């Protein structure tokens, strides 16, 4: 079949146009929103044909073979498929490319994974030396598929009789597949070699890292290996090297809070503190703020490891093995004449004391602390030994945040009544539905919800005079403070998050 529309244009066509093309050419349109069991049909087409012509088989019976594609197929392609299944009817189904791509990549991954396992098993059964090239290709397949799915972490977990591969996607762990322990052990050894770790060490935890170019993009991988009951577990943290930095205007912060935030980060000195659990987006938010700060100012960051590369900042990589630890670096930074200092994390009493004093001596300091709410940070610092007057006059702003899963475009509207933070909420909200774009989870990506405690002179005085938690909170609420939960509620009313995600902020 010859068409005026080139392949690249077919990738842009919507459902209605593809339905019309299918109808005109006696083909069918395939709705990929249906949950398809592709694993049953992986061996119907050879991988070379799948990759060359971007097709996949989604159904086979005694009479026919059903092929999915985002474009009509040429006669030569149809002939190749027909030669493989001479006695069966070949049915071509068109589908939207953005949906089709997810299934195509899944099929290619599953076929390649099984091929690598078969080849690896053959090597191991013959007691041959490990094929490092094969293992490298095997590892790259696992990493590439995770990057395609935009996973943040990869978990390789040994169990009693098998090993699991799981990806963390939008904050949730999803099982990808399992495989035999012998192959897992060979892969584990190769990972240690790539990350320059001790291959013989099995009783101690090890950390390492490496970089790779995958899917035409450079990625950093941080590796943690931990001894477990049935072997050693491996976790990869995926960091996209040249990932576009978020801008403050893209973080869906309410206009009034955004304006105050931009004013506070222009302060010549003081402490801006970011609070929340691990994986709540604190580092990303800090780097977004650093990108907003005047380029004429000298910015120095202390990080372990460096997660985002900033063009206009001096970034210090800590190295405890070389006796260049956090405390030494922090003291040295103060002698480098900085305007702005970013400290990856306040880890102990000594680092807290240095950060507080730096913020009072003419430096704007950004740092993080693990607390559940903004106001809790004040009392956490007190418990770490900080004096009330130092806390009061160093702090400018405390931000507590979480990352919640964002609803996919396939969301469904419904009228809901529910209880949230001792209030009855009624109205039109959205719930997840599920489609190929979001791997049938109903969610795609994550967004930040946050509370901003802007410290005015009255709050500073209350902290210095050791006022109660409830007293400071009541004053803040009367003066425009919006808690984490109610920021999430605003986003739920806009259809950005579900009620299920909203309720996570009140746990």
Coordinates of C-alpha atoms in Angstrom, one line a residue:
X1 CA 0.0 0.0 0.0
X2 CA 1.3 3.4 -0.9
X3 CA 0.2 6.5 1.1
X4 CA 1.0 10.2 0.7
X5 CA 1.2 10.3 4.5
X6 CA 4.8 9.5 5.6
X7 CA 5.6 7.4 8.7
X8 CA 6.4 10.4 10.9
X9 CA 3.0 11.9 10.1
X10 CA 1.2 8.7 11.1
X11 CA 2.6 9.0 14.6
X12 CA 0.7 12.3 14.9
X13 CA -2.7 11.1 13.7
X14 CA -5.6 11.0 16.2
X15 CA -8.1 8.2 16.7
X16 CA -10.8 9.6 14.4
X17 CA -8.4 9.9 11.4
X18 CA -7.0 6.4 11.9
X19 CA -10.5 5.0 12.2
X20 CA -11.3 6.6 8.8
X21 CA -8.1 5.2 7.2
X22 CA -8.9 1.7 8.6
X23 CA -12.4 1.9 7.2
X24 CA -11.3 2.9 3.8
X25 CA -8.8 0.1 3.6
X26 CA -10.9 -2.7 5.1
X27 CA -8.9 -2.8 8.3
X28 CA -10.0 -2.5 11.9
X29 CA -9.2 0.1 14.5
X30 CA -7.8 -1.3 17.8
X31 CA -8.7 0.3 21.1
X32 CA -5.5 -0.1 23.2
X33 CA -7.3 0.9 26.3
X34 CA -8.2 -2.7 26.7
X35 CA -6.0 -4.8 28.9
X36 CA -4.1 -7.0 26.5
X37 CA -2.3 -10.3 27.4
X38 CA 0.6 -9.9 25.0
X39 CA 2.8 -12.4 26.9
X40 CA 0.9 -15.2 25.2
X41 CA 1.9 -14.2 21.7
X42 CA 5.6 -13.2 22.0
X43 CA 6.7 -16.0 19.7
X44 CA 4.3 -15.4 16.8
X45 CA 6.6 -12.9 15.1
X46 CA 10.4 -12.8 15.0
X47 CA 12.0 -9.9 16.9
X48 CA 13.7 -8.7 13.7
X49 CA 10.3 -8.2 12.0
X50 CA 8.9 -6.5 15.1
X51 CA 11.7 -4.0 15.3
X52 CA 12.1 -3.3 11.6
X53 CA 8.4 -2.7 10.9
X54 CA 7.2 -1.7 14.4
X55 CA 4.4 -4.2 14.6
X56 CA 3.2 -6.7 17.3
X57 CA 0.9 -9.7 17.5
X58 CA -1.9 -9.3 20.1
X59 CA -4.0 -12.3 19.2
X60 CA -3.8 -15.7 17.4
X61 CA -6.4 -18.5 17.0
X62 CA -6.8 -21.4 14.6
X63 CA -7.9 -19.3 11.7
X64 CA -6.1 -15.9 12.0
X65 CA -3.2 -13.9 13.3
X66 CA -4.0 -10.3 14.5
X67 CA -1.3 -7.7 14.0
X68 CA -1.3 -4.2 15.6
X69 CA 0.5 -1.3 13.9
X70 CA 0.2 2.5 14.0
X71 CA 0.3 2.7 10.2
X72 CA -0.9 0.6 7.2
X73 CA 1.6 -2.1 6.2
X74 CA 3.3 -2.3 2.8
X75 CA 2.6 -5.5 0.6
X76 CA 6.1 -6.8 1.2
X77 CA 5.6 -6.7 5.0
X78 CA 2.3 -8.5 4.6
X79 CA 3.9 -11.2 2.5
X80 CA 6.6 -11.8 5.1
X81 CA 4.0 -12.3 7.8
X82 CA 1.9 -14.5 5.5
X83 CA 4.9 -16.7 4.8
X84 CA 5.3 -17.3 8.5
X85 CA 1.6 -18.3 8.8
X86 CA 0.6 -19.7 5.4
X87 CA -2.7 -21.3 6.4
X88 CA -4.0 -18.3 8.5
X89 CA -5.6 -15.0 7.7
X90 CA -3.5 -12.0 8.6
X91 CA -5.6 -9.2 10.1
X92 CA -4.1 -5.7 10.4
X93 CA -5.4 -3.3 13.2
X94 CA -4.5 0.3 13.3
X95 CA -4.0 2.2 16.6
X96 CA -2.8 5.6 17.9
X97 CA 1.0 5.7 18.1
X98 CA 1.3 7.2 21.6
X99 CA -0.7 4.2 23.0
X100 CA 0.9 1.7 20.7
X101 CA 4.4 2.6 21.6
X102 CA 4.1 1.5 25.2
X103 CA 2.9 -2.0 24.1
X104 CA 5.6 -2.2 21.4
X105 CA 8.4 -1.4 23.9
X106 CA 6.9 -3.9 26.3
X107 CA 6.9 -6.7 23.7
X108 CA 10.4 -6.0 22.6
X109 CA 11.7 -5.9 26.2
X110 CA 10.0 -9.3 27.1
X111 CA 11.3 -11.0 24.0
X112 CA 14.9 -9.7 24.4
X113 CA 14.9 -10.5 28.1
X114 CA 14.0 -14.1 27.5
X115 CA 16.5 -14.3 24.7
X116 CA 19.3 -13.1 27.0
X117 CA 18.2 -15.5 29.8
X118 CA 18.3 -18.4 27.3
X119 CA 21.8 -17.5 26.1
X120 CA 23.0 -16.9 29.7
X121 CA 21.6 -20.2 30.9
X122 CA 23.4 -21.9 28.0
X123 CA 26.8 -20.4 29.1
X124 CA 26.2 -21.2 32.7
X125 CA 25.1 -24.8 32.1
X126 CA 28.4 -25.5 30.1
X127 CA 30.4 -24.0 33.1
X128 CA 31.9 -21.5 30.7
X129 CA 33.3 -18.2 31.9
X130 CA 30.7 -15.4 32.2
X131 CA 30.2 -13.6 28.9
X132 CA 30.7 -10.0 30.0
X133 CA 29.4 -8.6 26.7
X134 CA 26.2 -10.7 27.1
X135 CA 25.8 -9.5 30.7
X136 CA 26.4 -5.9 29.7
X137 CA 23.6 -6.2 27.0
X138 CA 21.4 -7.8 29.6
X139 CA 22.0 -5.0 32.1
X140 CA 21.5 -2.3 29.5
X141 CA 18.1 -3.8 28.5
X142 CA 16.9 -3.6 32.1
X143 CA 18.1 0.0 32.5
X144 CA 16.8 1.1 29.1
X145 CA 13.3 -0.2 29.8
X146 CA 13.2 1.5 33.1
X147 CA 14.3 4.8 31.5
X148 CA 11.6 4.4 28.8
X149 CA 8.9 3.9 31.6
X150 CA 10.4 7.0 33.4
X151 CA 11.1 4.9 36.5
X152 CA 13.0 6.6 39.4
X153 CA 14.4 3.4 40.9
X154 CA 15.1 -0.2 39.8
X155 CA 14.9 -3.0 42.4
X156 CA 16.6 -6.4 41.9
X157 CA 15.5 -8.7 44.7
X158 CA 16.5 -12.3 45.4
X159 CA 13.9 -14.6 46.9
X160 CA 14.1 -18.2 47.9
X161 CA 13.6 -19.7 44.4
X162 CA 13.7 -16.7 42.0
X163 CA 14.7 -13.1 41.7
X164 CA 12.4 -10.2 41.1
X165 CA 12.8 -7.1 38.9
X166 CA 10.6 -4.1 40.1
X167 CA 10.5 -0.5 38.9
X168 CA 9.4 2.4 41.0
X169 CA 7.1 4.5 38.7
X170 CA 5.4 7.6 40.0
X171 CA 6.2 6.6 43.6
X172 CA 4.8 3.1 43.4
X173 CA 6.7 -0.2 42.9
X174 CA 5.5 -2.2 39.9
X175 CA 6.6 -5.8 39.4
X176 CA 8.1 -6.2 35.9
X177 CA 9.1 -9.9 35.9
X178 CA 11.0 -12.6 37.7
X179 CA 13.9 -14.8 36.6
X180 CA 16.2 -17.6 38.0
X181 CA 18.7 -17.0 40.8
X182 CA 21.7 -18.3 38.8
X183 CA 21.3 -15.7 36.2
X184 CA 20.7 -13.1 38.9
X185 CA 24.0 -13.9 40.6
X186 CA 25.9 -13.6 37.3
X187 CA 24.2 -10.2 36.7
X188 CA 25.0 -9.1 40.2
X189 CA 28.7 -9.8 39.8
X190 CA 28.7 -7.8 36.5
X191 CA 27.0 -4.9 38.2
X192 CA 29.7 -4.8 40.9
X193 CA 32.4 -4.8 38.2
X194 CA 30.7 -1.9 36.3
X195 CA 30.3 0.1 39.6
X196 CA 33.9 -0.6 40.7
X197 CA 32.7 -2.5 43.8
X198 CA 34.3 -5.4 45.6
X199 CA 33.1 -8.5 43.8
X200 CA 34.0 -10.8 46.7
X201 CA 32.2 -8.8 49.4
X202 CA 28.9 -10.4 50.4
X203 CA 28.4 -9.5 54.1
X204 CA 28.7 -5.7 53.9
X205 CA 26.6 -3.1 52.2
X206 CA 28.2 -1.3 49.2
X207 CA 27.5 1.9 47.3
X208 CA 28.6 2.8 43.9
X209 CA 27.7 4.6 40.7
X210 CA 28.2 4.7 36.9
X211 CA 26.9 6.5 33.9
X212 CA 25.5 5.3 30.6
X213 CA 24.0 6.7 27.4
X214 CA 20.7 5.1 26.9
X215 CA 17.8 6.1 24.5
X216 CA 20.1 8.9 23.2
X217 CA 20.3 10.4 26.7
X218 CA 23.0 10.4 29.4
X219 CA 22.0 8.9 32.7
X220 CA 23.7 8.5 36.1
X221 CA 22.9 5.4 38.1
X222 CA 23.5 5.3 41.9
X223 CA 23.7 1.8 43.2
X224 CA 23.1 0.4 46.7
X225 CA 23.9 -3.3 47.4
X226 CA 22.6 -4.8 50.6
X227 CA 23.0 -8.4 52.0
X228 CA 19.6 -10.1 52.5
X229 CA 18.3 -13.5 53.6
X230 CA 18.6 -15.1 50.1
X231 CA 21.5 -13.1 48.7
X232 CA 22.2 -9.5 47.9
X233 CA 19.6 -7.0 46.9
X234 CA 20.4 -4.2 44.4
X235 CA 18.7 -0.8 44.1
X236 CA 19.5 1.6 41.3
X237 CA 18.5 5.3 41.6
X238 CA 18.1 6.8 38.1
X239 CA 19.2 10.4 37.5
X240 CA 18.8 11.9 34.1
X241 CA 22.0 14.1 33.6
X242 CA 20.8 16.9 31.4
X243 CA 17.2 16.8 32.6
X244 CA 15.4 20.1 32.1
X245 CA 15.3 21.9 35.5
X246 CA 11.9 22.8 36.8
X247 CA 11.1 26.5 36.9
X248 CA 9.1 27.8 39.9
X249 CA 6.2 28.8 37.6
X250 CA 5.9 25.2 36.5
X251 CA 5.4 23.8 40.0
X252 CA 1.7 24.7 40.3
X253 CA 2.2 26.9 43.3
X254 CA -0.7 29.3 44.1
X255 CA -0.1 32.8 42.8
X256 CA -0.1 34.6 46.2
X257 CA 2.4 32.0 47.7
X258 CA 4.6 32.1 44.6
X259 CA 4.9 35.9 44.7
X260 CA 5.9 35.7 48.4
X261 CA 8.3 32.9 47.7
X262 CA 10.1 34.9 45.0
X263 CA 10.4 37.8 47.4
X264 CA 11.8 35.7 50.2
X265 CA 14.5 34.0 48.1
X266 CA 15.8 37.5 47.2
X267 CA 16.8 38.1 50.8
X268 CA 20.5 38.8 51.3
X269 CA 20.7 36.3 54.2
X270 CA 18.7 33.9 56.3
X271 CA 17.7 30.2 56.1
X272 CA 15.2 28.6 53.8
X273 CA 14.4 25.1 55.0
X274 CA 12.8 22.3 53.0
X275 CA 11.1 19.5 54.9
X276 CA 9.6 16.2 54.0
X277 CA 10.3 12.5 53.8
X278 CA 12.9 10.9 51.4
X279 CA 11.7 11.1 47.8
X280 CA 9.4 14.1 48.4
X281 CA 11.1 16.3 45.8
X282 CA 13.1 18.5 48.2
X283 CA 16.3 18.5 46.0
X284 CA 14.3 19.2 42.9
X285 CA 12.6 22.2 44.5
X286 CA 15.8 23.6 45.9
X287 CA 17.5 23.4 42.5
X288 CA 14.4 25.1 40.9
X289 CA 14.9 28.0 43.4
X290 CA 18.6 28.2 42.7
X291 CA 17.8 28.6 39.0
X292 CA 15.7 31.7 40.0
X293 CA 18.4 33.4 42.0
X294 CA 20.4 36.2 40.3
X295 CA 23.2 34.8 38.2
X296 CA 25.6 37.6 39.5
X297 CA 25.6 36.0 43.0
X298 CA 28.1 33.3 43.9
X299 CA 26.3 30.1 44.6
X300 CA 28.0 27.1 46.3
X301 CA 26.4 23.7 46.9
X302 CA 27.4 20.8 49.1
X303 CA 25.9 17.6 47.9
X304 CA 26.5 13.8 48.3
X305 CA 25.9 12.9 45.5
X306 CA 25.3 15.7 43.0
X307 CA 21.9 15.1 41.6
X308 CA 21.5 18.0 39.2
X309 CA 24.2 20.0 37.4
X310 CA 23.9 23.7 37.7
X311 CA 25.7 25.9 35.1
X312 CA 26.0 29.0 37.3
X313 CA 26.9 27.3 40.6
X314 CA 30.0 25.9 42.2
X315 CA 29.1 22.4 43.2
X316 CA 31.1 20.5 45.8
X317 CA 31.1 16.7 45.8
X318 CA 31.8 15.4 49.2
X319 CA 34.3 12.5 49.6
X320 CA 34.5 10.9 53.0
X321 CA 37.1 8.4 51.8
X322 CA 39.5 11.3 51.1
X323 CA 38.7 12.7 54.6
X324 CA 36.7 15.6 52.9
X325 CA 33.6 15.2 54.9
X326 CA 30.5 17.3 55.4
X327 CA 31.7 19.4 58.3
X328 CA 35.1 20.2 56.8
X329 CA 33.5 21.2 53.5
X330 CA 30.9 23.4 55.2
X331 CA 33.5 25.3 57.2
X332 CA 35.7 25.7 54.1
X333 CA 32.8 27.1 52.0
X334 CA 32.3 30.0 54.4
X335 CA 35.8 31.1 53.4
X336 CA 35.0 31.1 49.7
X337 CA 33.0 34.3 49.8
X338 CA 29.6 32.8 48.8
X339 CA 26.3 34.7 48.5
X340 CA 24.2 31.6 48.5
X341 CA 24.9 28.2 50.1
X342 CA 22.9 25.1 49.4
X343 CA 23.5 22.3 52.0
X344 CA 22.1 18.9 50.8
X345 CA 20.9 17.9 54.3
X346 CA 21.3 19.0 58.0
X347 CA 22.6 15.7 59.4
X348 CA 23.5 16.4 63.0
X349 CA 23.9 19.1 65.7
X350 CA 27.2 20.3 64.4
X351 CA 26.0 20.8 60.8
X352 CA 22.9 22.6 62.2
X353 CA 25.0 25.0 64.2
X354 CA 27.1 25.9 61.2
X355 CA 24.1 26.4 59.0
X356 CA 22.3 28.6 61.5
X357 CA 25.4 30.8 62.0
X358 CA 26.1 31.0 58.3
X359 CA 22.6 32.3 57.7
X360 CA 23.1 35.0 60.2
X361 CA 26.5 36.1 58.8
X362 CA 25.4 37.5 55.5
X363 CA 24.6 34.3 53.5
X364 CA 21.4 33.0 52.1
X365 CA 21.3 29.3 53.0
X366 CA 19.1 26.5 51.6
X367 CA 18.9 23.1 53.3
X368 CA 16.7 20.2 54.1
X369 CA 15.4 18.5 57.2
X370 CA 13.3 15.4 57.7
X371 CA 10.1 16.4 59.3
X372 CA 6.4 15.9 58.4
X373 CA 5.3 19.6 58.6
X374 CA 6.8 23.0 58.4
X375 CA 6.3 24.0 62.0
X376 CA 7.6 20.7 63.2
X377 CA 11.0 21.8 61.9
X378 CA 11.3 24.5 64.5
X379 CA 10.9 21.9 67.3
X380 CA 13.1 19.4 65.7
X381 CA 15.9 22.0 65.6
X382 CA 15.3 22.7 69.3
X383 CA 15.7 19.0 70.1
X384 CA 18.9 19.0 68.1
X385 CA 20.3 21.6 70.6
X386 CA 19.8 24.8 68.7
X387 CA 19.0 27.9 70.8
X388 CA 15.6 29.6 70.3
X389 CA 17.1 33.0 69.4
X390 CA 19.3 31.4 66.7
X391 CA 16.3 29.5 65.2
X392 CA 14.1 32.6 65.3
X393 CA 16.5 35.1 63.7
X394 CA 18.0 32.7 61.1
X395 CA 14.8 31.2 59.6
X396 CA 13.1 33.1 56.8
X397 CA 10.9 30.4 55.4
X398 CA 10.0 26.7 56.0
X399 CA 8.6 24.6 53.2
X400 CA 7.1 21.2 53.8
X401 CA 6.2 19.1 50.8
X402 CA 5.1 15.8 49.3
X403 CA 4.8 14.3 45.8
X404 CA 1.4 12.9 44.8
X405 CA 0.5 11.0 41.7
X406 CA -1.0 13.1 39.0
X407 CA -4.2 11.9 37.3
X408 CA -3.8 10.8 33.7
X409 CA -5.8 12.4 30.9
X410 CA -8.1 9.3 31.0
X411 CA -9.6 10.4 34.4
X412 CA -13.3 10.3 35.0
X413 CA -15.4 12.9 36.8
X414 CA -17.8 12.0 39.6
X415 CA -19.7 13.8 42.4
X416 CA -18.1 12.9 45.7
X417 CA -18.9 13.4 49.4
X418 CA -16.1 12.5 51.9
X419 CA -14.6 13.6 55.2
X420 CA -11.2 15.3 55.2
X421 CA -9.4 16.8 58.2
X422 CA -12.7 16.9 60.2
X423 CA -14.6 18.6 57.4
X424 CA -17.2 17.2 55.1
X425 CA -16.3 17.9 51.5
X426 CA -18.8 17.8 48.6
X427 CA -18.3 18.5 45.0
X428 CA -17.1 17.3 41.6
X429 CA -13.8 15.4 41.7
X430 CA -11.9 13.1 39.4
X431 CA -10.9 9.5 39.8
X432 CA -8.4 7.3 37.9
X433 CA -9.6 5.2 35.0
X434 CA -6.5 3.7 33.3
X435 CA -5.2 3.4 29.8
X436 CA -2.0 2.4 27.9
X437 CA -0.5 5.8 28.4
X438 CA -0.5 5.4 32.2
X439 CA 0.1 1.6 32.2
X440 CA -3.5 1.2 33.3
X441 CA -2.8 2.8 36.7
X442 CA -4.9 5.9 36.1
X443 CA -1.9 8.1 37.0
X444 CA 0.9 9.6 35.0
X445 CA 3.7 11.6 36.6
X446 CA 3.7 13.3 40.0
X447 CA 3.2 16.9 41.3
X448 CA 4.2 18.7 44.4
X449 CA 1.9 19.8 47.2
X450 CA 3.4 22.1 49.8
X451 CA 2.9 24.3 52.7
X452 CA 4.9 27.6 53.1
X453 CA 5.5 29.0 56.6
X454 CA 6.7 32.5 55.9
X455 CA 8.3 33.8 59.2
X456 CA 7.3 37.3 60.0
X457 CA 8.5 39.3 63.0
X458 CA 5.7 38.0 65.2
X459 CA 6.4 34.3 64.5
X460 CA 10.1 34.9 65.1
X461 CA 9.2 36.5 68.5
X462 CA 6.9 33.6 69.4
X463 CA 9.7 31.1 68.6
X464 CA 12.3 33.1 70.6
X465 CA 9.8 33.2 73.6
X466 CA 9.3 29.4 73.3
X467 CA 5.6 29.7 72.4
X468 CA 3.6 26.5 72.0
X469 CA 3.1 24.6 68.7
X470 CA -0.6 25.3 68.8
X471 CA -0.1 29.0 69.5
X472 CA 2.2 29.5 66.5
X473 CA 0.0 27.4 64.2
X474 CA -3.2 29.4 65.1
X475 CA -1.4 32.7 64.4
X476 CA -0.1 31.4 61.1
X477 CA -3.5 30.2 60.0
X478 CA -5.1 33.6 60.8
X479 CA -2.5 35.2 58.6
X480 CA -2.9 33.2 55.4
X481 CA -1.0 29.9 56.1
X482 CA -2.3 27.1 54.0
X483 CA -1.5 23.6 55.3
X484 CA -0.2 20.7 53.1
X485 CA -3.6 19.0 53.1
X486 CA -5.5 22.0 51.9
X487 CA -3.0 22.7 49.2
X488 CA -3.7 19.1 48.0
X489 CA -7.4 19.8 48.3
X490 CA -7.1 22.8 46.0
X491 CA -5.4 20.6 43.4
X492 CA -8.0 17.8 43.8
X493 CA -10.7 20.3 43.1
X494 CA -8.9 21.3 39.9
X495 CA -8.8 17.6 38.8
X496 CA -5.1 17.2 39.1
X497 CA -5.1 14.5 41.8
X498 CA -7.6 11.9 43.1
X499 CA -9.3 11.7 46.5
X500 CA -7.1 8.7 47.2
X501 CA -3.9 10.7 46.7
X502 CA -5.4 13.7 48.6
X503 CA -6.0 11.5 51.7
X504 CA -2.3 10.5 51.8
X505 CA -1.5 14.1 53.1
X506 CA -3.6 13.6 56.2
X507 CA -2.0 10.3 57.3

